[in-house]
Short mmCIF file of C-alpha atoms in Angstrom, two decimals:
data_model
loop_
_atom_site.label_atom_id
_atom_site.label_comp_id
_atom_site.label_asym_id
_atom_site.label_seq_id
_atom_site.Cartn_x
_atom_site.Cartn_y
_atom_site.Cartn_z
CA MET L 145 -42.96 216.80 -79.43
CA THR L 146 -41.14 214.90 -76.68
CA GLN L 147 -39.89 216.55 -73.51
CA HIS L 148 -36.30 216.00 -74.63
CA THR L 149 -37.00 217.65 -77.99
CA GLU L 150 -38.69 220.66 -76.41
CA LEU L 151 -35.93 221.17 -73.86
CA ALA L 152 -33.31 220.84 -76.58
CA ARG L 153 -35.07 223.49 -78.66
CA ARG L 154 -34.96 225.94 -75.76
CA ALA L 155 -31.32 225.17 -74.89
CA VAL L 156 -29.73 226.70 -78.00
CA ALA L 157 -29.26 230.20 -79.43
CA SER L 158 -27.43 231.30 -82.60
CA GLY L 159 -26.28 234.66 -83.91
CA THR L 160 -23.54 236.52 -85.74
CA LEU L 161 -22.24 239.10 -83.22
CA GLY L 162 -21.63 236.83 -80.25
CA ALA L 163 -22.92 234.00 -78.08
CA VAL L 164 -22.74 233.31 -74.34
CA ALA L 165 -23.76 230.32 -72.21
CA ALA L 166 -23.59 230.43 -68.42
CA GLY L 167 -24.61 228.52 -65.33
CA ALA L 168 -26.99 231.30 -64.26
CA ARG L 169 -29.35 233.27 -66.48
CA PRO L 170 -28.32 236.76 -65.28
CA ALA L 171 -24.67 235.86 -65.89
CA ALA L 172 -25.43 235.00 -69.52
CA ALA L 173 -27.23 238.33 -69.86
CA ILE L 174 -24.26 240.20 -68.39
CA GLY L 175 -21.85 238.46 -70.75
CA THR L 176 -24.05 239.41 -73.69
CA ALA L 177 -24.19 243.03 -72.51
CA ILE L 178 -20.39 243.10 -72.45
CA LEU L 179 -20.33 242.03 -76.11
CA LEU L 180 -22.72 244.88 -76.95
CA GLN L 181 -20.35 247.29 -75.20
CA GLY L 182 -17.57 246.29 -77.60
CA GLY L 183 -15.98 243.54 -75.56
CA ASN L 184 -14.73 240.30 -77.05
CA ALA L 185 -15.33 236.71 -75.97
CA TYR L 186 -12.66 236.93 -73.24
CA ASP L 187 -14.36 240.00 -71.79
CA ALA L 188 -17.76 238.32 -71.94
CA ALA L 189 -16.55 235.11 -70.30
CA VAL L 190 -14.81 236.91 -67.42
CA ALA L 191 -17.72 239.28 -66.77
CA ALA L 192 -20.19 236.39 -66.79
CA ALA L 193 -17.95 234.34 -64.50
CA LEU L 194 -17.55 237.20 -62.02
CA ALA L 195 -21.33 237.63 -62.00
CA GLU L 196 -21.62 233.93 -61.16
CA THR L 197 -19.44 234.45 -58.08
CA VAL L 198 -22.34 236.54 -56.78
CA LEU L 199 -25.21 234.51 -58.23
CA LEU L 200 -23.79 231.10 -57.26
CA PRO L 201 -21.57 231.80 -54.23
CA SER L 202 -21.50 228.17 -53.12
CA LYS L 203 -20.06 227.06 -56.46
CA CYS L 204 -17.42 229.65 -57.38
CA GLY L 205 -15.76 232.76 -56.05
CA PRO L 206 -12.65 234.91 -55.70
CA ALA L 207 -11.13 232.38 -53.27
CA GLY L 208 -11.60 229.46 -55.67
CA ASP L 209 -9.80 228.22 -58.79
CA VAL L 210 -10.08 228.74 -62.56
CA VAL L 211 -9.44 226.41 -65.49
CA ALA L 212 -10.04 227.54 -69.08
CA LEU L 213 -9.66 226.45 -72.67
CA HIS L 214 -9.59 229.18 -75.31
CA LEU L 215 -9.08 229.63 -79.02
CA GLY L 216 -7.89 232.95 -80.39
CA ALA L 217 -9.38 234.24 -83.62
CA ASP L 218 -6.24 233.40 -85.62
CA ALA L 219 -5.16 230.30 -83.69
CA ASP L 220 -5.14 226.83 -85.21
CA ARG L 221 -5.34 225.00 -81.88
CA PRO L 222 -6.72 225.87 -78.43
CA ALA L 223 -4.65 226.87 -75.42
CA SER L 224 -5.13 225.89 -71.80
CA LEU L 225 -5.06 228.05 -68.69
CA ILE L 226 -4.86 226.37 -65.29
CA SER L 227 -4.96 228.58 -62.21
CA VAL L 228 -5.26 226.16 -59.31
CA GLY L 229 -3.88 227.25 -55.97
CA LYS L 230 -0.87 225.55 -54.40
CA ALA L 231 -0.49 223.89 -51.02
CA PRO L 232 0.16 226.18 -48.05
CA ALA L 233 3.74 225.86 -46.83
CA ARG L 234 2.75 224.41 -43.44
CA LEU L 235 0.04 221.99 -44.62
CA TYR L 236 2.30 218.94 -44.87
CA GLY L 237 3.52 219.42 -41.31
CA ALA L 238 -0.01 220.00 -40.04
CA ALA L 239 -1.22 216.83 -41.76
CA GLU L 240 1.65 214.90 -40.21
CA ALA L 241 0.79 216.30 -36.78
CA THR L 242 -2.81 215.09 -37.08
CA GLY L 243 -1.76 211.58 -38.06
CA TRP L 244 -2.70 212.21 -41.71
CA ALA L 245 -6.38 212.33 -40.93
CA PRO L 246 -8.36 213.42 -44.03
CA CYS L 247 -9.42 217.07 -43.93
CA VAL L 248 -11.86 217.37 -46.82
CA THR L 249 -13.57 220.37 -45.24
CA GLY L 250 -12.70 222.70 -42.39
CA PRO L 251 -9.72 225.01 -41.79
CA LEU L 252 -6.97 222.57 -42.81
CA SER L 253 -8.72 222.03 -46.16
CA VAL L 254 -8.28 225.70 -47.15
CA GLY L 255 -5.71 226.19 -49.86
CA VAL L 256 -4.31 229.08 -51.84
CA PRO L 257 -6.80 230.81 -54.18
CA GLY L 258 -5.98 230.56 -57.88
CA ALA L 259 -9.04 232.38 -59.20
CA PRO L 260 -7.78 236.00 -59.04
CA ALA L 261 -4.78 235.22 -61.25
CA GLY L 262 -6.92 233.14 -63.60
CA TYR L 263 -9.62 235.75 -64.10
CA SER L 264 -6.96 238.44 -64.52
CA ALA L 265 -5.01 236.51 -67.15
CA LEU L 266 -8.12 235.93 -69.24
CA ALA L 267 -9.23 239.55 -68.83
CA ALA L 268 -5.85 240.66 -70.19
CA ARG L 269 -6.84 239.08 -73.51
CA GLY L 270 -9.95 241.23 -73.63
CA ARG L 271 -10.49 244.88 -74.50
CA LEU L 272 -12.44 246.48 -71.69
CA GLY L 273 -10.20 246.03 -68.65
CA LEU L 274 -10.76 244.34 -65.31
CA ALA L 275 -12.63 247.25 -63.70
CA ALA L 276 -15.29 247.28 -66.43
CA LEU L 277 -15.67 243.50 -66.30
CA THR L 278 -16.06 243.46 -62.52
CA ARG L 279 -18.54 246.35 -62.30
CA PRO L 280 -21.68 244.32 -63.18
CA ALA L 281 -20.88 241.77 -60.47
CA ILE L 282 -20.21 244.50 -57.89
CA ASP L 283 -23.49 246.21 -58.72
CA LEU L 284 -25.32 242.89 -58.54
CA ALA L 285 -23.89 242.12 -55.10
CA ARG L 286 -24.85 245.55 -53.74
CA ARG L 287 -28.27 245.60 -55.38
CA GLY L 288 -29.01 242.04 -54.35
CA ILE L 289 -29.61 238.73 -56.08
CA ILE L 290 -32.89 236.83 -56.14
CA TRP L 291 -32.38 233.69 -54.06
CA SER L 292 -32.87 230.78 -56.45
CA SER L 293 -34.01 227.21 -55.92
CA VAL L 294 -30.45 226.07 -56.70
CA ASN L 295 -29.00 228.28 -53.97
CA ARG L 296 -31.65 227.19 -51.49
CA ARG L 297 -30.95 223.52 -52.21
CA LEU L 298 -27.18 223.88 -51.95
CA VAL L 299 -27.42 225.65 -48.59
CA ALA L 300 -29.67 222.88 -47.28
CA GLU L 301 -27.15 220.27 -48.42
CA SER L 302 -24.29 222.23 -46.82
CA LEU L 303 -25.95 223.36 -43.61
CA ASP L 304 -24.06 220.99 -41.33
CA VAL L 305 -20.60 222.16 -42.41
CA LEU L 306 -21.64 225.83 -42.53
CA THR L 307 -23.07 225.61 -39.02
CA GLU L 308 -20.06 223.72 -37.69
CA TRP L 309 -17.71 226.59 -38.55
CA GLN L 310 -20.16 229.51 -38.34
CA PRO L 311 -22.61 228.70 -35.52
CA GLN L 312 -23.45 232.39 -35.54
CA GLY L 313 -24.73 231.99 -39.09
CA THR L 314 -23.68 233.50 -42.41
CA ARG L 315 -25.46 235.67 -44.91
CA TYR L 316 -26.20 232.47 -46.82
CA SER L 317 -27.27 230.45 -43.77
CA PRO L 318 -28.88 232.73 -41.15
CA THR L 319 -29.65 231.23 -37.76
CA ASP L 320 -33.35 232.11 -37.96
CA GLY L 321 -33.98 229.73 -40.85
CA PRO L 322 -33.32 229.34 -44.57
CA LEU L 323 -33.51 232.32 -46.87
CA PRO L 324 -36.93 232.38 -48.57
CA LEU L 325 -37.05 231.34 -52.18
CA GLY L 326 -37.31 234.45 -54.35
CA SER L 327 -36.10 236.83 -51.64
CA ARG L 328 -33.56 239.56 -52.37
CA VAL L 329 -30.17 238.81 -50.85
CA ARG L 330 -27.61 241.61 -50.74
CA LEU L 331 -23.94 240.70 -50.41
CA PRO L 332 -22.13 243.92 -49.45
CA GLY L 333 -19.04 242.11 -48.20
CA LEU L 334 -18.62 240.26 -51.46
CA ALA L 335 -19.13 243.56 -53.31
CA ASP L 336 -16.20 244.97 -51.32
CA VAL L 337 -14.05 241.94 -52.22
CA LEU L 338 -14.85 242.36 -55.91
CA THR L 339 -14.15 246.09 -55.72
CA GLU L 340 -10.72 245.25 -54.33
CA PHE L 341 -10.25 242.70 -57.09
CA ALA L 342 -11.05 245.26 -59.78
CA ASP L 343 -8.20 247.37 -58.41
CA ARG L 344 -5.63 244.71 -57.45
CA GLY L 345 -6.33 241.80 -59.80
CA ALA L 346 -4.07 238.83 -59.13
CA GLU L 347 -2.70 240.61 -56.03
CA LEU L 348 -6.15 240.49 -54.37
CA PHE L 349 -5.08 238.58 -51.27
CA THR L 350 -1.66 240.19 -50.69
CA GLY L 351 -2.91 243.11 -48.59
CA ALA L 352 -5.41 243.76 -45.83
CA LEU L 353 -7.97 241.43 -47.38
CA GLY L 354 -5.53 238.55 -47.24
CA GLU L 355 -4.75 239.35 -43.62
CA ARG L 356 -8.45 238.98 -42.77
CA VAL L 357 -8.56 235.62 -44.53
CA VAL L 358 -5.43 234.42 -42.72
CA ALA L 359 -6.77 235.55 -39.36
CA TYR L 360 -10.04 233.70 -39.87
CA VAL L 361 -8.43 230.49 -41.11
CA THR L 362 -5.69 230.34 -38.48
CA GLY L 363 -8.18 231.30 -35.79
CA HIS L 364 -9.97 228.05 -36.56
CA GLY L 365 -6.78 225.97 -36.68
CA GLY L 366 -5.76 226.32 -40.33
CA VAL L 367 -2.27 227.00 -41.63
CA VAL L 368 -2.60 229.55 -44.46
CA GLU L 369 -0.07 232.38 -44.04
CA PRO L 370 0.35 235.72 -45.84
CA ALA L 371 3.32 234.39 -47.83
CA ASP L 372 1.12 231.60 -49.21
CA LEU L 373 -1.22 234.18 -50.74
CA ARG L 374 1.31 235.74 -53.08
CA PRO L 375 0.00 235.24 -56.62
CA VAL L 376 1.45 232.54 -58.84
CA PRO L 377 1.05 232.90 -62.62
CA PRO L 378 -1.40 230.43 -64.18
CA LEU L 379 -0.06 227.49 -66.13
CA GLU L 380 -0.61 228.47 -69.77
CA THR L 381 0.19 225.68 -72.23
CA PRO L 382 -1.15 224.15 -75.44
CA ALA L 383 -4.14 221.91 -74.80
CA GLY L 384 -3.74 218.15 -74.93
CA HIS L 385 -4.76 216.63 -78.27
CA ALA L 386 -6.07 213.34 -79.63
CA PRO L 387 -7.59 212.42 -83.01
CA ILE L 388 -10.87 210.63 -82.32
CA ASP L 389 -12.70 208.99 -85.25
CA GLY L 390 -11.42 211.57 -87.69
CA THR L 391 -12.14 214.57 -85.46
CA ASP L 392 -9.47 216.54 -83.63
CA VAL L 393 -10.27 216.77 -79.91
CA TRP L 394 -8.41 218.79 -77.28
CA ALA L 395 -8.64 218.98 -73.49
CA THR L 396 -6.90 220.81 -70.68
CA PRO L 397 -3.79 218.88 -69.54
CA ALA L 398 -2.82 217.57 -66.10
CA PRO L 399 -3.27 218.39 -63.28
CA THR L 400 -6.85 218.57 -64.65
CA TYR L 401 -8.85 215.48 -65.61
CA GLY L 402 -8.64 216.41 -69.30
CA PRO L 403 -6.27 213.51 -70.12
CA ALA L 404 -8.82 211.06 -68.67
CA LEU L 405 -11.47 212.49 -70.98
CA LEU L 406 -9.26 211.95 -74.04
CA ALA L 407 -8.40 208.43 -72.88
CA ALA L 408 -12.07 207.52 -72.41
CA LEU L 409 -12.98 208.85 -75.86
CA ALA L 410 -10.07 207.03 -77.49
CA GLU L 411 -11.50 203.75 -76.19
CA GLY L 412 -15.02 204.46 -77.45
CA GLY L 413 -16.57 206.34 -74.53
CA ALA L 414 -18.65 203.51 -73.04
CA PRO L 415 -18.96 203.28 -69.23
CA GLU L 416 -16.22 200.64 -69.11
CA ALA L 417 -13.85 202.95 -71.00
CA VAL L 418 -14.62 205.81 -68.62
CA ARG L 419 -14.05 203.58 -65.60
CA ALA L 420 -10.68 202.54 -66.99
CA ALA L 421 -9.68 206.14 -67.73
CA LEU L 422 -10.53 207.17 -64.18
CA ALA L 423 -9.01 204.10 -62.53
CA GLY L 424 -5.66 205.71 -61.87
CA LEU L 425 -7.17 208.87 -60.44
CA ARG L 426 -7.98 208.89 -56.76
CA ALA L 427 -11.64 209.52 -55.94
CA PRO L 428 -11.08 211.91 -53.01
CA THR L 429 -14.33 211.44 -51.10
CA GLY L 430 -16.83 208.80 -50.20
CA LEU L 431 -19.78 211.00 -51.02
CA PRO L 432 -21.98 210.10 -53.99
CA PRO L 433 -20.38 211.97 -56.90
CA ALA L 434 -23.77 213.21 -58.12
CA LEU L 435 -23.97 215.38 -55.02
CA VAL L 436 -20.72 217.16 -55.84
CA ASP L 437 -21.94 220.59 -56.88
CA GLY L 438 -19.19 223.12 -56.16
CA THR L 439 -18.39 224.37 -59.65
CA SER L 440 -19.84 226.42 -62.52
CA THR L 441 -18.91 227.12 -66.14
CA VAL L 442 -19.34 229.84 -68.75
CA ALA L 443 -18.59 229.89 -72.47
CA ALA L 444 -18.43 232.75 -74.96
CA ALA L 445 -17.82 233.36 -78.67
CA ASP L 446 -17.46 236.56 -80.67
CA ALA L 447 -17.64 237.69 -84.29
CA GLU L 448 -13.84 237.96 -84.53
CA GLY L 449 -13.62 234.22 -83.98
CA ASN L 450 -12.48 234.06 -80.34
CA LEU L 451 -13.90 231.17 -78.29
CA VAL L 452 -13.55 230.71 -74.52
CA VAL L 453 -14.84 228.18 -72.01
CA LEU L 454 -14.10 228.86 -68.32
CA VAL L 455 -14.55 226.51 -65.36
CA HIS L 456 -14.40 228.04 -61.88
CA SER L 457 -14.86 226.32 -58.59
CA ASN L 458 -14.91 226.49 -54.81
CA SER L 459 -14.39 222.71 -54.94
CA PHE L 460 -16.11 219.93 -53.03
CA PRO L 461 -19.00 219.57 -52.60
CA ARG L 462 -20.44 223.09 -52.30
CA TYR L 463 -19.44 226.05 -50.09
CA GLY L 464 -15.90 224.72 -50.33
CA SER L 465 -14.22 224.33 -46.96
CA GLY L 466 -17.36 225.46 -45.14
CA LEU L 467 -15.55 228.58 -43.89
CA VAL L 468 -17.17 231.90 -44.87
CA VAL L 469 -15.16 234.95 -43.82
CA PRO L 470 -17.41 237.20 -41.69
CA GLY L 471 -18.10 240.61 -43.16
CA LEU L 472 -16.82 239.54 -46.58
CA ASP L 473 -19.41 236.91 -47.61
CA LEU L 474 -16.33 235.12 -48.96
CA VAL L 475 -16.47 231.33 -49.28
CA LEU L 476 -13.05 229.72 -48.88
CA SER L 477 -12.24 226.84 -51.22
CA ASN L 478 -11.10 223.43 -50.03
CA ARG L 479 -9.05 222.49 -53.09
CA ALA L 480 -6.12 221.52 -50.84
CA GLY L 481 -8.23 219.27 -48.64
CA ARG L 482 -9.99 217.65 -51.54
CA GLY L 483 -7.20 217.39 -54.09
CA PHE L 484 -4.20 216.17 -52.11
CA THR L 485 -3.66 212.66 -50.77
CA PHE L 486 -3.11 212.68 -47.03
CA LEU L 487 -0.58 209.86 -46.79
CA PRO L 488 3.09 210.31 -45.83
CA GLY L 489 5.42 210.07 -48.80
CA HIS L 490 2.61 209.79 -51.34
CA PRO L 491 3.47 211.48 -54.68
CA ASN L 492 0.29 213.55 -54.29
CA ALA L 493 0.96 214.50 -50.67
CA PRO L 494 0.58 218.24 -49.87
CA LEU L 495 4.20 219.29 -50.26
CA PRO L 496 4.77 223.05 -49.95
CA GLY L 497 3.96 224.83 -53.20
CA SER L 498 2.66 221.75 -55.03
CA ARG L 499 -0.55 221.86 -57.06
CA PRO L 500 -3.22 219.21 -56.45
CA PRO L 501 -4.98 217.38 -59.26
CA THR L 502 -8.45 218.64 -60.06
CA THR L 503 -11.51 217.12 -61.69
CA LEU L 504 -12.02 220.47 -63.47
CA HIS L 505 -11.37 220.32 -67.20
CA ALA L 506 -12.59 221.74 -70.50
CA TRP L 507 -12.52 220.46 -74.06
CA ALA L 508 -12.61 221.50 -77.71
CA ALA L 509 -13.31 219.74 -81.00
CA LYS L 510 -12.89 220.69 -84.66
CA ASP L 511 -14.79 218.76 -87.31
CA SER L 512 -14.11 218.26 -91.00
CA SER L 513 -16.24 221.28 -91.95
CA GLY L 514 -13.95 223.60 -89.99
CA ALA L 515 -16.46 224.17 -87.19
CA TRP L 516 -15.11 224.53 -83.65
CA VAL L 517 -16.96 223.50 -80.48
CA LEU L 518 -15.74 224.25 -76.93
CA GLY L 519 -17.44 223.13 -73.73
CA ALA L 520 -17.33 222.04 -70.10
CA THR L 521 -19.58 221.04 -67.21
CA PRO L 522 -19.36 221.09 -63.42
CA GLY L 523 -19.84 217.82 -61.59
CA GLY L 524 -16.80 216.71 -59.61
CA GLU L 525 -16.03 213.06 -60.40
CA GLN L 526 -18.93 213.05 -62.90
CA GLN L 527 -17.31 215.58 -65.22
CA VAL L 528 -15.44 212.96 -67.24
CA PRO L 529 -18.51 210.70 -67.66
CA TRP L 530 -20.77 213.60 -68.66
CA ASN L 531 -18.26 215.25 -70.99
CA THR L 532 -17.49 211.88 -72.58
CA GLN L 533 -21.16 211.26 -73.37
CA THR L 534 -21.68 214.74 -74.81
CA LEU L 535 -18.59 214.58 -77.00
CA ARG L 536 -19.32 211.01 -78.08
CA ARG L 537 -22.73 212.10 -79.37
CA LEU L 538 -21.14 215.00 -81.24
CA LEU L 539 -18.53 212.71 -82.77
CA ASP L 540 -21.30 210.39 -83.94
CA LEU L 541 -23.04 213.12 -85.96
CA PRO L 542 -22.84 212.68 -89.75
CA PRO L 543 -19.72 214.38 -91.14
CA ASP L 544 -21.81 215.95 -93.91
CA LEU L 545 -24.40 217.41 -91.52
CA ALA L 546 -25.71 220.67 -92.98
CA PRO L 547 -24.47 223.71 -91.00
CA ASP L 548 -28.02 224.95 -90.42
CA LEU L 549 -28.85 221.66 -88.65
CA ALA L 550 -25.78 221.67 -86.41
CA PRO L 551 -27.12 223.88 -83.57
CA ALA L 552 -30.21 221.72 -83.11
CA ALA L 553 -28.11 218.57 -83.25
CA LEU L 554 -25.78 219.99 -80.60
CA ALA L 555 -28.71 220.83 -78.32
CA THR L 556 -30.25 217.39 -78.85
CA ALA L 557 -26.98 215.73 -77.89
CA LEU L 558 -26.88 217.79 -74.72
CA ALA L 559 -30.48 217.02 -73.72
CA ALA L 560 -30.22 213.28 -74.42
CA PRO L 561 -30.48 210.90 -71.42
CA ARG L 562 -27.18 210.28 -69.69
CA TRP L 563 -25.59 208.06 -67.13
CA GLU L 564 -23.28 208.58 -64.17
CA PHE L 565 -21.44 206.58 -61.53
CA THR L 566 -22.17 206.11 -57.85
CA ALA L 567 -19.32 206.41 -55.34
CA SER L 568 -18.95 202.61 -55.49
CA GLY L 569 -18.77 202.63 -59.30
CA ASP L 570 -22.29 201.40 -60.06
CA LEU L 571 -24.05 202.82 -63.09
CA LEU L 572 -27.08 205.12 -62.81
CA ARG L 573 -29.11 206.08 -65.88
CA GLU L 574 -31.62 208.86 -66.29
CA GLY L 575 -35.07 207.33 -66.58
CA ASP L 576 -33.94 204.19 -64.76
CA ARG L 577 -32.29 204.56 -61.35
CA LEU L 578 -32.13 208.33 -61.86
CA PRO L 579 -35.16 210.54 -62.56
CA GLU L 580 -35.39 211.94 -66.08
CA PHE L 581 -33.05 214.93 -66.24
CA GLY L 582 -31.90 213.92 -62.75
CA ALA L 583 -28.18 214.29 -63.43
CA ARG L 584 -26.71 217.53 -62.12
CA SER L 585 -24.70 218.34 -65.22
CA ALA L 586 -24.70 221.98 -66.33
CA HIS L 587 -22.85 222.08 -69.64
CA THR L 588 -22.10 225.37 -71.33
CA ILE L 589 -20.97 225.07 -74.94
CA VAL L 590 -20.14 227.45 -77.79
CA ARG L 591 -19.71 226.68 -81.49
CA ARG L 592 -18.20 228.67 -84.37
CA ASP L 593 -19.12 227.51 -87.85
CA ALA L 594 -16.84 228.00 -90.83
CA ASP L 595 -19.18 230.75 -92.11
CA GLY L 596 -18.94 232.67 -88.81
CA THR L 597 -22.29 231.62 -87.33
CA LEU L 598 -22.00 231.54 -83.53
CA THR L 599 -24.02 229.24 -81.29
CA ALA L 600 -24.35 228.86 -77.53
CA VAL L 601 -25.93 225.82 -75.86
CA ALA L 602 -26.84 225.45 -72.19
CA ASP L 603 -27.70 222.24 -70.35
CA PRO L 604 -31.48 222.13 -69.68
CA ARG L 605 -31.01 220.22 -66.42
CA GLN L 606 -30.02 223.28 -64.38
CA ASP L 607 -30.62 227.05 -64.38
CA THR L 608 -28.23 227.51 -67.27
CA ALA L 609 -28.93 229.87 -70.16
CA ALA L 610 -27.72 230.45 -73.72
CA VAL L 611 -27.98 233.86 -75.41
CA ALA L 612 -26.81 234.91 -78.88
CA LEU L 613 -26.84 238.17 -80.81
#
């Protein structure tokens, strides 16, 4: 048995009650527990995602953004939810005053959080209510998480920006040295933030909590004001659609990179097709895209037929802006600094209230047997290449593939060697210029067969997990 085969075998789980895949193992367990408590796939996805805000604080959090693709039990096509924060009202003027210098991190990069409204809108489609879905994450933050190798690595890669804005240290980056691998890390401030979220939902940052965020950002030279933090409803629209080789494929629409995914697939999905699809989209940083690691994903399915995939992010490249609000353990996203183009008069300039484009996107496919598959991965500029390769392998499966072979085929497609781009556009392949399993993809995927069998698949390259009941 090859390493790829063994990893593929461990990456998949199938059941009949429900299935959950998440970017952290405890989050998948929490999502599964929610299903056992009578929750549906929306409940499971939100609870797992909120747990990830504690387990993976560099990647996602209440001050980040949410993008989702979901399919209701009786729906014939998936819907998209995009909850990406808008530009602060004074950001354009501040950028002009600095001579349009890029502000990828730091106080001017902080934008308006979209995550509270996104989580809340998805939770409203569930059964258990926001308080019940937030409770596991609150308890986890108070009890403490076990500091993982992923968290340790991401702090090391972010230490310069964390230290620049918090020379006194943070709970994630203490001044006396890195947190030991396997140590218990309690996050009482984040527990308080999540407790407030359970009560206020989308209005999380409109009260005293928002005032603390504003004070910290403006104290460092940022421009976020209380009025900026008023919640804006997510964009909820039908997903974009394209027929690809006889299979219907959907993706989240602009301002996400979903349209680029569909364009790449329509042209065959080879590296040249992906390059062409991305050519009109501005690469916002000069950092190697493989090091962009500020996002996570969860996916859930239930016996009623609901399917959800959720992408949530603190943005580039990890720990967002680099600002962590003292006493709250709250990482502030830099979606504004990363997503907008800092050039006067540019159509993507940070005009007040405008939404920036985002690499975040999710996808769905329905094959001729009636089976649905939904998925996503983190990865910044690599999301389109990695999603293209995964979907291309699924599209290449035989149309008459027996249903009992589909889960293994899905896992094999996910574990197969993949390629990615450098910042200059060169190609890197696992097993060649990249180590085997060296890509930082972290796909989470769910499948619903026509007979009701539910499958979750989790990328073996990271600490992802798939659980089914």
